[in-house]
Coordinates of C-alpha atoms in Angstrom, one line a residue:
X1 CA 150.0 3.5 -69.2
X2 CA 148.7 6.5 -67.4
X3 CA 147.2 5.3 -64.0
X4 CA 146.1 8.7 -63.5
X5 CA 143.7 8.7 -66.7
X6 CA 140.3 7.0 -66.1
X7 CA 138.8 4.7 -68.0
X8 CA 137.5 5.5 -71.8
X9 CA 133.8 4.4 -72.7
X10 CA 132.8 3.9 -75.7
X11 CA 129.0 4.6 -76.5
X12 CA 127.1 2.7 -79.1
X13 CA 126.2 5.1 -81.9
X14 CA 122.0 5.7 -82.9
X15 CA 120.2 7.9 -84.7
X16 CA 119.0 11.1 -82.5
X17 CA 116.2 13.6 -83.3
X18 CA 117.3 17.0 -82.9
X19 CA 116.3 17.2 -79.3
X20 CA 118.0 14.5 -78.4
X21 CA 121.3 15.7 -80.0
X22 CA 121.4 18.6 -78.0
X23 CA 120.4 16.7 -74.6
X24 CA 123.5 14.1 -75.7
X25 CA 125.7 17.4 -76.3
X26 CA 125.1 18.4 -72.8
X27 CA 125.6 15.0 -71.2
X28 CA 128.9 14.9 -73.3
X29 CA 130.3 18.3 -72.3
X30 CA 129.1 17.1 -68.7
X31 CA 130.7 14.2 -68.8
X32 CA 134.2 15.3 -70.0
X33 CA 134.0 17.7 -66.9
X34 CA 133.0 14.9 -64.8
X35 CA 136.2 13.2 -66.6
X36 CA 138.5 15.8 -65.7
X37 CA 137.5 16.2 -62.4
X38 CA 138.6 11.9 -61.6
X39 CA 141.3 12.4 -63.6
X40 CA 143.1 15.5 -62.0
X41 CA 142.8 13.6 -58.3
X42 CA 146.1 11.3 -57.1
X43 CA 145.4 8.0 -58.0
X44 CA 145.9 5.9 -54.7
X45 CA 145.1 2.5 -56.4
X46 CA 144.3 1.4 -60.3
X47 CA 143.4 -2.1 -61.5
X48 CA 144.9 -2.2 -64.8
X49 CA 143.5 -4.9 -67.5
X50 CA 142.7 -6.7 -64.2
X51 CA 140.9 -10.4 -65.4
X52 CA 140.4 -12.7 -62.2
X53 CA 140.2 -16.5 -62.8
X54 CA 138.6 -19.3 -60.7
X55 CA 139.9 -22.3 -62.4
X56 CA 138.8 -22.0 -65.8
X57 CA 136.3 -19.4 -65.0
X58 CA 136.8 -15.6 -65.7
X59 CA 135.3 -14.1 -62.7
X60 CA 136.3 -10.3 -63.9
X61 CA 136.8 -9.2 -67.3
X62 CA 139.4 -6.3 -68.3
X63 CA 138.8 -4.2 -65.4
X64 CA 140.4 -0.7 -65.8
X65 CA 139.6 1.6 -62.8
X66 CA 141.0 4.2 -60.3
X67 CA 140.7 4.9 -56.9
X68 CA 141.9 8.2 -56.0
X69 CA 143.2 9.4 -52.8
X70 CA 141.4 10.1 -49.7
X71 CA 138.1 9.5 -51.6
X72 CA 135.1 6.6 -50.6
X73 CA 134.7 4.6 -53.8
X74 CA 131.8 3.1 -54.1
X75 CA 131.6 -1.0 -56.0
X76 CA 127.8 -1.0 -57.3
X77 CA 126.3 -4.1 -59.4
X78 CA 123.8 -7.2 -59.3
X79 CA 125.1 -9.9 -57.3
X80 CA 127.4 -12.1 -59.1
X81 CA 129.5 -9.2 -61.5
X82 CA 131.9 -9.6 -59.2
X83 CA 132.3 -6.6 -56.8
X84 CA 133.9 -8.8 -53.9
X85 CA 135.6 -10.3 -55.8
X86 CA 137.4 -7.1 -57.5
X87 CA 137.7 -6.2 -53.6
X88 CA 139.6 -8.8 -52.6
X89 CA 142.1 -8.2 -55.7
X90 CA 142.9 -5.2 -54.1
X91 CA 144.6 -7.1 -51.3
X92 CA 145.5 -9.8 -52.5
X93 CA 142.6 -12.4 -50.6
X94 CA 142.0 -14.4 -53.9
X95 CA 145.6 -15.9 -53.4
X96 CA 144.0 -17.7 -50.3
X97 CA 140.9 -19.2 -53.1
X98 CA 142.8 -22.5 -54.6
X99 CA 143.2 -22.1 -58.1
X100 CA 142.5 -18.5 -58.3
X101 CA 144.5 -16.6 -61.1
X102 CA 145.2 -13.2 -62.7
X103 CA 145.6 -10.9 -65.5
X104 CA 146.4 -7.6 -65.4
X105 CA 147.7 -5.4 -62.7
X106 CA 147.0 -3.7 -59.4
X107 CA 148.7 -0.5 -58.9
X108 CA 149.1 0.2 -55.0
X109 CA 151.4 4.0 -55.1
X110 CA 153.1 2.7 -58.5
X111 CA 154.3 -0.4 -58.0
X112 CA 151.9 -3.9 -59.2
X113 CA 151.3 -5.4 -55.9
X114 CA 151.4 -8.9 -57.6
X115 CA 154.7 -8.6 -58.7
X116 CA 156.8 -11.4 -57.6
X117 CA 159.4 -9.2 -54.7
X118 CA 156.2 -8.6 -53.4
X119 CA 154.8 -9.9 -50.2
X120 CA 151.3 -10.5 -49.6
X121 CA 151.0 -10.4 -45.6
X122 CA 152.6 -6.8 -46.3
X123 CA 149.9 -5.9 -48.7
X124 CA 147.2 -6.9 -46.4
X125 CA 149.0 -4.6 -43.5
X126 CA 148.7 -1.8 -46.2
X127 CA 145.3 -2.8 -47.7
X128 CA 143.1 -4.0 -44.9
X129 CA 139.8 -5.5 -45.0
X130 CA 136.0 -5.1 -43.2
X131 CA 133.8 -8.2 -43.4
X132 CA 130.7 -7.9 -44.4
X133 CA 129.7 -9.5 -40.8
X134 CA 131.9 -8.5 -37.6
X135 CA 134.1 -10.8 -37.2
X136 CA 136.2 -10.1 -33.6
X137 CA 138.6 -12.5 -32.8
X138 CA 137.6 -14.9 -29.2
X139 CA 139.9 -12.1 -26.9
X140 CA 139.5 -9.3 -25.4
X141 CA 138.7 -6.2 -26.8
X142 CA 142.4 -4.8 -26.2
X143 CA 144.0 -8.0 -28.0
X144 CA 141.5 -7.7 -30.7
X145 CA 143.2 -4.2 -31.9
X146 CA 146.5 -5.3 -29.8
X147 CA 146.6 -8.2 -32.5
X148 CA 148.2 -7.1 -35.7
X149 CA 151.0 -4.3 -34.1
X150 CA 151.9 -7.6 -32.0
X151 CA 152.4 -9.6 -35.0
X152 CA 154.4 -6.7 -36.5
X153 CA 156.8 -7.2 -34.0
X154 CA 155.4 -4.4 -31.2
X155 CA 155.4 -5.5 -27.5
X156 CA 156.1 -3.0 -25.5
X157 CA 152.6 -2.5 -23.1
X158 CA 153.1 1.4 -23.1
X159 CA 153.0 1.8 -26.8
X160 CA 150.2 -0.8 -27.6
X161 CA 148.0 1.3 -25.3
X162 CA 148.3 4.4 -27.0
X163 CA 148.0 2.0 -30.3
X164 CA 144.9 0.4 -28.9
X165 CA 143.1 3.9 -27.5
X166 CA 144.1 5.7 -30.7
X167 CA 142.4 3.0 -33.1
X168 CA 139.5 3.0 -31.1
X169 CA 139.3 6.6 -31.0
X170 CA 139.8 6.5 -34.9
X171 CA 136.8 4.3 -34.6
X172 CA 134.5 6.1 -32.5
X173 CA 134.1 3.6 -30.4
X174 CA 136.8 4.7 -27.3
X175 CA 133.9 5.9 -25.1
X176 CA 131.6 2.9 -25.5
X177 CA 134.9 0.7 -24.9
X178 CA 137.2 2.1 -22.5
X179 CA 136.1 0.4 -19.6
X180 CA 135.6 -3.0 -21.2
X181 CA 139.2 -3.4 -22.5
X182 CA 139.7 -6.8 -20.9
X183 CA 135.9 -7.9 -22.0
X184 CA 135.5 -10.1 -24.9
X185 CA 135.2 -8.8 -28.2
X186 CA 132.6 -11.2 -28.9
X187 CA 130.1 -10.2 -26.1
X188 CA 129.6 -6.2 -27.8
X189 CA 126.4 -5.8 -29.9
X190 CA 126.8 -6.0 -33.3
X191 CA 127.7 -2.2 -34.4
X192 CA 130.5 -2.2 -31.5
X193 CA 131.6 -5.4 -32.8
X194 CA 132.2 -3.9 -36.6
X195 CA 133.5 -0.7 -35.0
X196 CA 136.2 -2.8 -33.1
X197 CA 136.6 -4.6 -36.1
X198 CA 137.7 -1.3 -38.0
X199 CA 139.4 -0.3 -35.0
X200 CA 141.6 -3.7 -35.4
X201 CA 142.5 -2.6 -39.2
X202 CA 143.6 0.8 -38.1
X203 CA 146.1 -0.3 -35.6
X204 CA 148.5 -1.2 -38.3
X205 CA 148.3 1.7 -40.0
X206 CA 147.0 0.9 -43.8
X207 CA 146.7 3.2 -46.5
X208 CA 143.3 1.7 -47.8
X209 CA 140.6 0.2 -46.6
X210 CA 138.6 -2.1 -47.8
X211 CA 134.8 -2.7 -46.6
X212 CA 132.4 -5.6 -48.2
X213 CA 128.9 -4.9 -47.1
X214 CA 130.0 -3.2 -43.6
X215 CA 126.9 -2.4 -42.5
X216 CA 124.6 -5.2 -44.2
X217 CA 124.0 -7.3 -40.5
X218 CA 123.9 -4.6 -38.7
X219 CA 120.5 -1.9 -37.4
X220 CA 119.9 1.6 -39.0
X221 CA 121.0 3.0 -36.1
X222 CA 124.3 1.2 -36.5
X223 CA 124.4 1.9 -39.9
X224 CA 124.9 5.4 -39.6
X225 CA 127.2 5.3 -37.3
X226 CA 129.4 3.4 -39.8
X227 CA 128.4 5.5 -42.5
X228 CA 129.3 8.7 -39.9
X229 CA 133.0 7.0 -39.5
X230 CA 133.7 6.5 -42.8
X231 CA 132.9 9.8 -43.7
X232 CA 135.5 11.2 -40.9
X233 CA 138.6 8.4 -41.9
X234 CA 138.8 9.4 -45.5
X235 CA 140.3 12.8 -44.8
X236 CA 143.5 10.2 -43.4
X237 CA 142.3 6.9 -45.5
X238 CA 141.6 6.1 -49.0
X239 CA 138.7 3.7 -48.9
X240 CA 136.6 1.2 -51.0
X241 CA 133.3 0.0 -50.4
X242 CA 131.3 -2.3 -51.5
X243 CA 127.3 -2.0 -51.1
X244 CA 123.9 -3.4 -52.5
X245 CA 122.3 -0.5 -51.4
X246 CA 121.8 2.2 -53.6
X247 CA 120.7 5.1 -50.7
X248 CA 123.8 4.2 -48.8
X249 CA 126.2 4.5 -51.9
X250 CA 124.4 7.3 -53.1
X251 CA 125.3 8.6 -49.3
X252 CA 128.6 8.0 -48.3
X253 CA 131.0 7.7 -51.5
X254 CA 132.8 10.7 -53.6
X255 CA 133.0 8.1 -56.8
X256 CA 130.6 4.9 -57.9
X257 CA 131.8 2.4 -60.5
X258 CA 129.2 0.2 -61.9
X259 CA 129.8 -3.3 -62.8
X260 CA 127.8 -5.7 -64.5
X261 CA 128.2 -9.2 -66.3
X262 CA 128.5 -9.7 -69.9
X263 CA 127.6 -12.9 -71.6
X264 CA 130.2 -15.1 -70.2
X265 CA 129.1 -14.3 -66.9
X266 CA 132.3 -12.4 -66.4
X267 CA 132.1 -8.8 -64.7
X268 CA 132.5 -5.9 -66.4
X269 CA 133.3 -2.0 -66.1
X270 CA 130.0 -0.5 -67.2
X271 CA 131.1 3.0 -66.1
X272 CA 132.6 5.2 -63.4
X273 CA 132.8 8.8 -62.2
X274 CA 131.9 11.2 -59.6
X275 CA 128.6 9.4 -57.4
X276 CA 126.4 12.2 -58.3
X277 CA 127.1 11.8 -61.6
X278 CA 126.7 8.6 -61.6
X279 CA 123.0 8.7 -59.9
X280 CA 121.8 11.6 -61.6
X281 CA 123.4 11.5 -65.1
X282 CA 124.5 8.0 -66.3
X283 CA 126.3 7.2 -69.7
X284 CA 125.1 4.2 -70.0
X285 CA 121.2 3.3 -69.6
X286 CA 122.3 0.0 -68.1
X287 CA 123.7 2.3 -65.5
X288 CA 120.2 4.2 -65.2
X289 CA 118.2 1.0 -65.2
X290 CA 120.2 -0.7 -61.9
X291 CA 120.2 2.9 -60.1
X292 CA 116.3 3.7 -60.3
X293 CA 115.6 0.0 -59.3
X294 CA 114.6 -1.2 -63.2
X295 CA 116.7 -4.6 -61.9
X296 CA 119.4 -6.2 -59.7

């Protein structure tokens, strides 16, 4: 299969008036621009076929999708299609759900990252994750982001320094921080706490990020902030986010893939493509319904 090739939709055929045959020729000319524009990107990450199981329940359905390379993706969809759930496929989480199960593949640089030589605490090092709430360990701030280069195996005082000041550089959050290195993590206000918390997932130097919701419990002010840093990391970061809200997708990402749930309660692939596209000009009308608010 070619991961670099996005996605095929199929639309349901229905008789046009003439009008609306030439509006559908445009949107199809459109859209196979749209197409060529995902497809000539590097792919960083694909699902391939990618069903997730919870026992005897399919959680996702079939989900074929890339993630190209220093991009924001944005996960849109109702609550319960399955968006954090597809997010933590990426990495690997669902291995920590009991009885949780796959189909399919995940493509991290070429190589299925559930293939059995394949270890999963290395994954998470080069897939990390942002909570939707912040969620700093009980230390201090310089253990927080001292924390994973430790576990790698890095002790030496001088160089987790430099790792901790250039992750919270990376963060924007140095300045606020500097001179409350030895302060817990847990007494910052809730921005610098989900700053630090990004901060702690750069230190071990992933090549995507993942973010559920990283700004839902947190002020506008905050927000943009967050919005502000994601915007800067993804010229060094390939990143996926997931969000509920439309103005912040619509914002922040490059691409948007839609999901939804069929009849089985599974989530599906409705469509993706470039976020303007996807905001402005839809395929799909279910796709146009959850954008302008008509649900979810």
């Amino acid at each position: 299969m070619n991961l670099s090739k996005p996605q095929t939709l199929t639309l349901t055929p229905r008789i046009a008036n003439a009008h609306e045959k030439q509006m559908q020729t445009t949107i199809m000319v459109s859209e196979k621009e749209e197409q060529k524009e995902l497809a000539s990107l590097p792919v960083k990450m694909a699902a391939v076929d990618l069903s997730v199981y919870y026992g005897k329940f399919r959680a996702l359905n079939k989900i074929s999708l890339n993630i190209p390379e220093n991009k924001i993706t944005a996960l849109i969809g109702p609550s319960g299609c399955g968006k954090s759930t597809l997010l933590r496929a990426f990495n690997r989480m669902n291995d920590l759900v009991t009885n949780s199960w796959i189909e399919g593949k995940v493509i991290l640089n070429g190589k299925n990252i559930y293939d059995e030589d394949v270890d999963e605490v290395d994954i998470r090092q080069r897939v990390g994750m942002v909570f939707q709430r912040p969620n700093p360990f009980p230390m201090s701030v310089f253990d927080n982001v001292a924390y994973g280069p430790r576990l790698y195996g890095i002790h030496n005082k001088k160089i987790l320094e430099e790792i901790v000041e250039c992750s919270l550089k990376q963060a924007a959050v140095w300045d606020d921080l500097k001179d409350k290195l030895n302060q817990s993590g847990l007494a910052l206000s809730g921005g610098q706490q989900q700053r630090l918390c990004i901060a702690r997932t750069l230190a071990v130097e992933p090549a995507v990020i993942l973010m559920d919701e990283p700004a839902s419990a947190l002020d506008p002010i905050a927000t943009l902030k967050i919005e502000e840093l994601m915007e800067n990391l993804k010229s060094d970061y390939t990143i996926v986010i997931v969000t509920h809200n439309m103005q912040q997708a619509a914002r922040v990402s490059d691409f948007t893939a839609f999901l939804m749930i069929d009849k089985y309660r599974s989530g599906t692939l409705v469509e993706m493509g470039p976020t303007d596209q996807i905001f402005t000009n839809p395929i799909h009308q279910q796709t146009e319904d959850y954008v302008t608010g008509r649900f979810g």
